[in-house]
CSV table of C-alpha atoms in Angstrom, one decimal:
chain,number,residue,atom,x,y,z
A,430,MET,CA,0.0,0.0,0.0
A,431,ASN,CA,1.3,3.4,-0.9
A,432,PHE,CA,0.8,6.3,1.6
A,433,GLU,CA,3.6,8.5,0.1
A,434,ASN,CA,5.8,9.8,2.9
A,435,GLY,CA,3.4,10.0,5.8
A,436,THR,CA,3.5,8.0,9.0
A,437,ILE,CA,0.1,6.4,9.7
A,438,LEU,CA,-1.6,7.8,12.9
A,439,GLU,CA,-4.9,6.0,12.7
A,440,ILE,CA,-7.1,3.6,10.7
A,441,LYS,CA,-10.8,2.9,10.7
A,442,PRO,CA,-12.9,0.5,8.6
A,443,SER,CA,-16.1,1.8,6.9
A,444,ASN,CA,-19.3,1.0,8.7
A,445,ARG,CA,-20.6,-0.3,5.3
A,446,ASN,CA,-17.7,-2.1,3.6
A,447,LYS,CA,-15.3,-4.3,5.6
A,448,ASN,CA,-12.6,-3.9,2.9
A,449,ILE,CA,-12.5,-0.1,2.9
A,450,PHE,CA,-10.4,1.6,5.5
A,451,ALA,CA,-9.8,5.3,6.2
A,452,VAL,CA,-6.1,5.9,6.8
A,453,PHE,CA,-4.8,9.2,8.3
A,454,CYS,CA,-1.1,10.2,8.2
A,455,ASP,CA,1.0,12.8,9.9
A,456,SER,CA,1.3,14.5,6.5
A,457,GLN,CA,-2.3,15.6,7.2
A,458,VAL,CA,-3.5,13.5,4.3
A,459,LEU,CA,-6.4,11.1,4.5
A,460,TYR,CA,-6.5,8.0,2.3
A,461,LEU,CA,-9.0,5.3,1.5
A,462,ALA,CA,-7.4,1.9,1.3
A,463,ASP,CA,-9.0,-1.2,-0.2
A,464,VAL,CA,-7.6,-4.3,1.6
A,465,SER,CA,-9.1,-6.6,-1.0
A,466,ASN,CA,-6.7,-5.3,-3.7
A,467,GLY,CA,-4.1,-3.1,-1.9
A,468,LYS,CA,-5.2,0.1,-3.8
A,469,THR,CA,-5.1,3.5,-2.0
A,470,VAL,CA,-6.8,6.8,-3.0
A,471,LYS,CA,-5.8,10.2,-1.6
A,472,THR,CA,-9.1,11.6,-0.3
A,473,GLY,CA,-8.4,14.9,1.5
A,474,VAL,CA,-6.0,17.1,3.3
A,475,PHE,CA,-6.9,18.2,6.9
A,476,GLU,CA,-4.9,21.4,7.5
A,477,ASN,CA,-6.4,22.0,10.9
A,478,ILE,CA,-5.3,18.6,12.3
A,479,LYS,CA,-1.8,19.5,13.4
A,480,MET,CA,-1.3,18.4,17.0
A,481,PHE,CA,0.8,15.3,16.5
A,482,SER,CA,2.4,15.1,19.9
A,483,LYS,CA,-0.7,13.1,20.9
A,484,PRO,CA,-2.8,10.5,19.0
A,485,VAL,CA,-5.7,11.3,16.8
A,486,ASN,CA,-9.2,9.6,16.8
A,487,MET,CA,-11.2,8.7,13.7
A,488,ASP,CA,-14.8,7.6,13.0
A,489,PHE,CA,-16.1,6.3,9.7
A,490,TYR,CA,-19.9,6.6,9.1
A,491,TYR,CA,-20.4,6.6,5.4
A,492,PRO,CA,-20.2,8.9,3.6
A,493,TYR,CA,-18.6,10.9,6.5
A,494,ILE,CA,-15.2,10.5,8.2
A,495,CYS,CA,-14.4,12.5,11.3
A,496,ILE,CA,-10.8,13.0,12.5
A,497,SER,CA,-10.1,14.7,15.8
A,498,GLU,CA,-7.0,15.5,17.9
A,499,LYS,CA,-7.6,13.2,20.8
A,500,TYR,CA,-6.3,15.6,23.4
A,501,GLY,CA,-6.2,18.7,21.2
A,502,LEU,CA,-8.6,21.4,20.0
A,503,ASN,CA,-9.4,20.6,16.4
A,504,ALA,CA,-11.5,18.2,14.4
A,505,SER,CA,-12.7,17.9,10.8
A,506,VAL,CA,-15.3,15.9,8.9
A,507,ILE,CA,-15.1,15.0,5.2
A,508,ASN,CA,-17.9,13.9,3.0
A,509,ILE,CA,-16.0,11.4,0.8
A,510,GLU,CA,-18.7,11.6,-2.0
A,511,THR,CA,-18.4,15.4,-2.4
A,512,GLY,CA,-15.0,16.1,-0.9
A,513,LYS,CA,-16.4,18.8,1.3
A,514,ILE,CA,-14.5,19.3,4.5
A,515,GLN,CA,-16.0,21.0,7.6
A,516,LYS,CA,-13.8,22.2,10.5
A,517,PHE,CA,-14.7,22.1,14.2
A,518,SER,CA,-12.9,23.2,17.3
A,519,ARG,CA,-13.3,23.2,21.1
A,520,GLU,CA,-12.0,25.5,23.8
A,521,ASP,CA,-8.7,24.8,25.6
A,522,TYR,CA,-9.7,24.0,29.2
A,523,HIS,CA,-8.2,20.7,30.5
A,524,ALA,CA,-8.4,19.4,26.9
A,525,ASP,CA,-5.0,17.7,27.5
A,526,VAL,CA,-6.8,15.1,29.8
A,527,SER,CA,-10.2,15.0,28.1
A,528,VAL,CA,-10.8,13.1,24.9
A,529,TYR,CA,-12.3,15.4,22.1
A,530,SER,CA,-16.0,14.3,22.2
A,531,THR,CA,-17.4,13.4,18.8
A,532,GLY,CA,-20.0,10.9,17.5
A,533,PHE,CA,-22.3,10.4,14.5
A,534,ILE,CA,-26.1,9.9,14.8
A,535,GLU,CA,-29.0,9.8,12.3
A,536,ARG,CA,-32.2,11.7,12.9
A,537,ASP,CA,-35.1,12.3,10.5
A,538,GLY,CA,-33.0,10.9,7.6
A,539,LYS,CA,-30.1,13.2,8.2
A,540,ILE,CA,-26.6,12.4,9.5
A,541,LEU,CA,-25.7,14.6,12.4
A,542,LEU,CA,-22.4,15.1,14.4
A,543,ILE,CA,-22.3,15.4,18.1
A,544,HIS,CA,-19.2,17.4,18.9
A,545,GLN,CA,-17.6,19.2,21.8
A,546,THR,CA,-17.3,23.0,21.7
A,547,GLN,CA,-16.4,23.7,25.3
A,548,TRP,CA,-15.3,21.6,28.3
A,549,ASN,CA,-18.9,21.3,29.5
A,550,ARG,CA,-20.8,21.8,26.2
A,551,LEU,CA,-21.7,19.5,23.3
A,552,ASP,CA,-23.4,20.8,20.1
A,553,ILE,CA,-25.1,18.9,17.3
A,554,THR,CA,-24.5,19.9,13.7
A,555,ASP,CA,-26.4,18.9,10.5
A,556,LEU,CA,-23.5,17.8,8.3
A,557,GLU,CA,-25.5,18.4,5.1
A,558,SER,CA,-26.3,22.0,5.7
A,559,GLY,CA,-23.6,22.8,8.2
A,560,GLU,CA,-26.2,24.3,10.6
A,561,ILE,CA,-25.6,24.0,14.4
A,562,LEU,CA,-28.9,22.7,15.7
A,563,THR,CA,-28.2,23.4,19.4
A,564,LYS,CA,-27.5,27.1,19.6
A,565,ARG,CA,-28.0,28.5,23.1
A,566,ASP,CA,-26.5,30.7,25.8
A,567,ILE,CA,-24.7,29.3,28.8
A,568,LYS,CA,-24.6,31.6,31.8
A,569,ILE,CA,-23.4,31.4,35.3
A,570,GLU,CA,-23.6,34.2,37.9
A,571,LEU,CA,-22.3,34.0,41.4
A,572,THR,CA,-23.4,36.6,43.9
A,573,PRO,CA,-20.9,37.3,46.7
A,574,ASP,CA,-21.3,36.3,50.3
A,575,LYS,CA,-22.8,39.0,52.6
A,576,HIS,CA,-21.6,39.8,56.1
A,577,ASN,CA,-24.3,40.8,58.7
A,578,LYS,CA,-22.3,43.3,60.9
A,579,LYS,CA,-24.9,43.2,63.7
A,580,THR,CA,-25.0,39.4,64.1
A,581,GLY,CA,-21.7,38.4,62.5
A,582,GLU,CA,-23.5,36.0,60.3
A,583,ILE,CA,-22.2,35.2,56.9
A,584,ILE,CA,-24.9,34.8,54.3
A,585,LYS,CA,-23.7,32.6,51.5
A,586,GLY,CA,-24.0,34.0,48.0
A,587,LYS,CA,-26.2,32.3,45.5
A,588,ARG,CA,-25.5,30.8,42.1
A,589,LYS,CA,-27.7,31.5,39.1
A,590,SER,CA,-27.1,29.6,36.0
A,591,GLU,CA,-28.7,28.9,32.6
A,592,ASN,CA,-27.9,25.7,30.6
A,593,TYR,CA,-24.8,25.2,32.7
A,594,LEU,CA,-23.5,21.8,33.9
A,595,ASP,CA,-20.3,21.5,35.9
A,596,TYR,CA,-19.0,18.6,33.9
A,597,PHE,CA,-16.0,17.7,31.7
A,598,HIS,CA,-17.1,15.8,28.6
A,599,SER,CA,-14.8,13.1,27.2
A,600,SER,CA,-15.3,10.1,24.9
A,601,LEU,CA,-18.8,9.4,23.8
A,602,HIS,CA,-20.7,6.1,23.4
A,603,ILE,CA,-23.7,6.1,21.0
A,604,SER,CA,-26.6,3.7,21.4
A,605,PRO,CA,-27.2,1.5,18.3
A,606,ASP,CA,-30.3,3.4,17.3
A,607,GLY,CA,-28.6,6.8,17.8
A,608,LYS,CA,-31.3,8.0,20.3
A,609,ASN,CA,-29.1,7.9,23.4
A,610,PHE,CA,-25.5,8.5,24.2
A,611,LEU,CA,-23.1,8.4,27.2
A,612,SER,CA,-20.3,10.8,28.0
A,613,ASN,CA,-17.4,9.0,29.7
A,614,GLY,CA,-16.1,12.2,31.5
A,615,TRP,CA,-15.3,13.6,34.9
A,616,VAL,CA,-16.0,16.3,37.5
A,617,TRP,CA,-13.8,18.0,40.0
A,618,SER,CA,-11.8,17.1,42.2
A,619,PRO,CA,-11.2,15.2,39.7
A,620,VAL,CA,-13.3,12.0,39.8
A,621,ASP,CA,-14.7,10.1,36.8
A,622,ASN,CA,-18.4,10.4,36.2
A,623,ILE,CA,-20.4,8.8,33.4
A,624,ARG,CA,-23.5,10.7,32.3
A,625,CYS,CA,-26.4,9.6,30.2
A,626,PHE,CA,-28.2,11.7,27.5
A,627,ASN,CA,-31.3,11.3,25.4
A,628,VAL,CA,-30.9,13.0,22.0
A,629,ARG,CA,-34.5,14.2,21.7
A,630,GLU,CA,-34.3,15.8,25.1
A,631,PHE,CA,-30.9,17.3,24.4
A,632,PHE,CA,-32.3,19.5,21.7
A,633,SER,CA,-34.4,21.4,24.3
A,634,LYS,CA,-32.6,20.9,27.6
A,635,TYR,CA,-29.1,20.3,26.5
A,636,GLU,CA,-26.6,19.2,29.2
A,637,LEU,CA,-29.3,19.6,31.9
A,638,CYS,CA,-31.3,16.6,30.5
A,639,SER,CA,-28.5,14.3,31.6
A,640,PHE,CA,-28.3,12.0,34.6
A,641,GLY,CA,-25.5,10.1,36.3
A,642,ILE,CA,-25.0,6.4,37.1
A,643,GLU,CA,-24.2,4.8,40.4
A,644,TYR,CA,-20.8,3.0,40.6
A,645,ALA,CA,-17.7,3.1,42.7
A,646,ASN,CA,-15.9,5.8,40.7
A,647,GLY,CA,-12.3,7.2,41.1
A,648,TYR,CA,-9.7,8.7,38.8
A,649,ASN,CA,-10.4,6.6,35.7
A,650,TRP,CA,-12.6,8.4,33.2
A,651,ASP,CA,-12.9,6.9,29.6
A,652,ARG,CA,-13.2,3.5,31.3
A,653,PRO,CA,-14.2,0.4,29.2
A,654,CYS,CA,-17.9,0.8,28.4
A,655,THR,CA,-20.3,-0.2,25.6
A,656,PHE,CA,-24.0,-0.4,24.7
A,657,ILE,CA,-25.4,-3.9,24.2
A,658,ASP,CA,-28.8,-2.7,22.9
A,659,ASN,CA,-30.6,0.6,22.5
A,660,ASP,CA,-31.5,0.8,26.2
A,661,THR,CA,-28.8,-1.2,28.0
A,662,PHE,CA,-25.1,-0.6,28.5
A,663,VAL,CA,-22.3,-2.1,30.5
A,664,ILE,CA,-19.2,-0.7,32.2
A,665,ILE,CA,-16.1,-2.2,33.7
A,666,ALA,CA,-15.7,-1.1,37.3
A,667,ASP,CA,-12.5,-0.5,39.2
A,668,ASP,CA,-11.4,-2.6,42.2
A,669,HIS,CA,-11.5,-0.4,45.4
A,670,THR,CA,-10.3,-3.2,47.8
A,671,LYS,CA,-7.1,-1.4,48.8
A,672,GLU,CA,-9.0,1.8,49.7
A,673,LEU,CA,-11.2,0.1,52.3
A,674,ASP,CA,-10.6,-0.7,56.0
A,675,GLU,CA,-11.2,-4.1,57.6
A,676,GLU,CA,-14.9,-3.4,58.5
A,677,GLU,CA,-15.7,-2.1,55.0
A,678,LEU,CA,-14.0,-5.1,53.4
A,679,LYS,CA,-16.4,-7.5,55.2
A,680,GLU,CA,-19.3,-6.1,53.1
A,681,TYR,CA,-17.4,-5.5,49.9
A,682,GLU,CA,-17.1,-7.8,46.9
A,683,TYR,CA,-15.5,-6.6,43.7
A,684,ARG,CA,-17.9,-7.2,40.8
A,685,GLN,CA,-16.2,-6.0,37.5
A,686,LEU,CA,-19.2,-6.1,35.0
A,687,GLN,CA,-22.0,-3.7,35.8
A,688,PHE,CA,-25.1,-3.4,33.7
A,689,TYR,CA,-27.6,-0.5,33.4
A,690,ARG,CA,-30.9,0.1,31.7
A,691,LEU,CA,-31.7,3.7,30.7
A,692,ASN,CA,-35.4,3.1,31.3
A,693,ASP,CA,-34.7,2.3,35.0
A,694,ILE,CA,-34.0,6.0,35.7
A,695,THR,CA,-35.8,7.3,38.8
A,696,ASP,CA,-37.1,10.7,39.7
A,697,ASP,CA,-33.8,11.5,41.5
A,698,LYS,CA,-32.0,11.3,38.2
A,699,TRP,CA,-29.6,8.6,39.4
A,700,LEU,CA,-29.3,5.3,37.5
A,701,LYS,CA,-28.5,2.2,39.5
A,702,SER,CA,-27.1,-1.1,38.1
A,703,PHE,CA,-29.6,-3.9,37.6
A,704,LYS,CA,-26.9,-6.6,37.3
A,705,THR,CA,-23.3,-7.0,38.5
A,706,ILE,CA,-21.0,-9.9,37.8
A,707,LYS,CA,-17.9,-11.0,39.5
A,708,THR,CA,-15.2,-11.7,36.8
A,709,ASP,CA,-11.6,-10.8,36.0
A,710,ILE,CA,-11.7,-10.2,32.2
A,711,PHE,CA,-9.8,-7.0,32.8
A,712,GLU,CA,-6.6,-6.7,34.8
A,713,CYS,CA,-6.6,-4.1,37.6
A,714,ASP,CA,-3.8,-1.7,38.3
A,715,PRO,CA,-1.9,-3.2,41.3
A,716,VAL,CA,-1.7,0.1,43.1
A,717,TYR,CA,-5.0,1.9,42.2
A,718,GLY,CA,-7.2,-0.9,41.1
A,719,GLU,CA,-8.1,0.8,37.9
A,720,VAL,CA,-9.0,-1.1,34.7
A,721,ASN,CA,-7.6,-0.3,31.3
A,722,GLY,CA,-8.5,-1.6,27.8
A,723,GLU,CA,-11.4,-1.6,25.4
A,724,LEU,CA,-14.9,-3.2,25.6
A,725,TYR,CA,-17.2,-3.9,22.6
A,726,PHE,CA,-20.5,-5.7,22.0
A,727,ASP,CA,-21.0,-8.0,19.0
A,728,LYS,CA,-24.8,-8.3,18.3
A,729,LYS,CA,-24.5,-11.3,16.0
A,730,LEU,CA,-22.3,-13.2,18.5
A,731,ASN,CA,-24.4,-11.8,21.4
A,732,LYS,CA,-21.2,-11.5,23.3
A,733,LEU,CA,-18.9,-8.9,24.8
A,734,VAL,CA,-15.5,-8.5,23.2
A,735,ALA,CA,-12.8,-7.5,25.8
A,736,LEU,CA,-9.4,-6.2,24.8
A,737,ASN,CA,-6.8,-6.1,27.6
A,738,ASP,CA,-3.1,-6.4,28.1
A,739,ARG,CA,-3.2,-10.2,28.5
A,740,GLU,CA,-5.2,-11.2,25.5
A,741,ALA,CA,-8.7,-10.7,23.9
A,742,TYR,CA,-11.8,-12.5,25.2
A,743,LEU,CA,-15.2,-13.3,23.9
A,744,VAL,CA,-17.5,-13.1,27.0
A,745,THR,CA,-21.2,-13.9,27.5
A,746,LEU,CA,-23.5,-11.4,29.1
A,747,GLU,CA,-23.3,-13.6,32.2
A,748,GLY,CA,-19.5,-13.0,32.4
A,749,GLU,CA,-18.4,-16.4,31.1
A,750,ILE,CA,-15.3,-16.4,28.9
A,751,THR,CA,-16.0,-18.6,25.8
A,752,GLU,CA,-12.9,-17.9,23.8
A,753,LYS,CA,-9.4,-16.5,24.5
A,754,ILE,CA,-7.4,-15.0,21.7
A,755,PRO,CA,-3.8,-14.7,23.0
A,756,ASP,CA,-2.2,-13.0,20.0
A,757,ILE,CA,-4.6,-10.0,20.3
A,758,LYS,CA,-3.6,-7.5,23.1
A,759,TYR,CA,-4.5,-4.0,24.0
A,760,ASP,CA,-0.9,-2.8,24.8
A,761,SER,CA,-1.5,-0.1,27.4
A,762,ALA,CA,2.3,0.2,27.8
A,763,SER,CA,2.3,2.4,24.7
A,764,ASP,CA,0.2,4.9,26.6
A,765,LYS,CA,3.0,5.3,29.1
A,766,LYS,CA,5.6,5.7,26.4
A,767,GLU,CA,3.3,8.4,24.8
A,768,ASP,CA,3.7,6.7,21.4
A,769,ILE,CA,1.6,9.0,19.1
A,770,PHE,CA,1.3,6.2,16.6
A,771,ARG,CA,-0.3,3.7,19.1
A,772,ASN,CA,-3.8,4.2,17.9
A,773,ALA,CA,-3.0,2.8,14.4
A,774,LYS,CA,-0.7,0.0,15.8
A,775,ARG,CA,-3.0,-1.0,18.6
A,776,TRP,CA,-5.6,-3.8,18.1
A,777,LYS,CA,-9.2,-2.7,17.9
A,778,TYR,CA,-12.5,-4.5,17.1
A,779,SER,CA,-15.2,-3.8,14.5
A,780,SER,CA,-18.6,-5.0,15.8
A,781,GLU,CA,-20.1,-4.4,12.4
A,782,HIS,CA,-17.6,-6.7,10.6
A,783,HIS,CA,-16.7,-9.1,13.4
A,784,PHE,CA,-12.9,-8.7,13.1
A,785,PHE,CA,-9.9,-7.3,15.1
A,786,TYR,CA,-7.7,-5.0,13.1
A,787,ARG,CA,-4.5,-2.9,13.3
A,788,PHE,CA,-1.9,-1.5,11.0
A,789,SER,CA,1.5,-3.2,10.7
A,790,ALA,CA,4.2,-0.7,9.9
A,791,THR,CA,6.7,-3.5,9.2
A,792,GLU,CA,4.4,-5.1,6.6
A,793,ASN,CA,2.8,-1.9,5.5
A,794,THR,CA,-0.6,-3.4,5.6
A,795,MET,CA,-3.7,-3.9,7.7
A,796,LYS,CA,-3.7,-6.9,10.0
A,797,ILE,CA,-7.1,-8.4,10.3
A,798,LYS,CA,-8.3,-11.4,12.4
A,799,GLU,CA,-11.9,-12.4,11.8
A,800,ILE,CA,-14.1,-14.0,14.4
A,801,ILE,CA,-16.0,-17.1,13.1
A,802,ILE,CA,-19.7,-16.7,13.6
């Protein structure tokens, strides 16, 4: 395959055709590569994608491809049928630790892009017209504390806000029907905090339509998480054993798989897990108990696909490992080395096409391992 002089930063298969991959290089050039015949086509140049000290992310939802600076400020979307490129950006407030939030959805026959514009703000754009569909003002006003000189009493000031949520967005997870999504983000001080959104409600209430989920959170946002149907999702929880004293440990059992149904939400806007499973499909950090890796759901297999540093697993919804794939690993060590090319070299899974994939620089080709259904 010929990608001229660029080094490959990220690859992504088309959601429609398992043989067509989008390939983005540090020369700012996007290619379409056909793995069935080895042919490549130069598709576009993304001049605003220029932060190459960190990885880039990419999503391919035909005919659109979105490329974003994972921990940067810029993103672009190309329509590969017309060649039209649209540029997007977000403000720089702790962007270095928050994934640039992007995701495609379909609504009323149109393809829309959910994209982050501020640390606590998502917008939705109609990609055909370029119109932002979620224009609004976000305001916050803090009145100062008052001191009663006679009594010595301090009267606390009040906060007035409009469309304001004190929350840092990060990676997004979209439900299969595109009607709901999760933000795998965080709040001060900092602590991870997954929030749930309904797309229809978002158009009128914006961030304030969201609700949180109940789990033992910590310092591990962007944790493994996936939808398994339009209403149900699962997260991988951290192990908090080392944080507990002897009395607390008597009542604690680490259960790694935690399942949630969006329709179970109560009036207090707090979603509780309806099923938890004790398993060890993900390794936990020996010091902090945090999990690391990727989690997917394959509808045809009706199984979870877990990618961790040991190997890859196919897992039933009851937590039983049915297949181990030892030559497929997540490679979290590349995160510590800050290898900017790790996204392309790291194994991922395509739930649409039922295969693992990565780019091999030594062989200059896509490596694909299909799952037999």
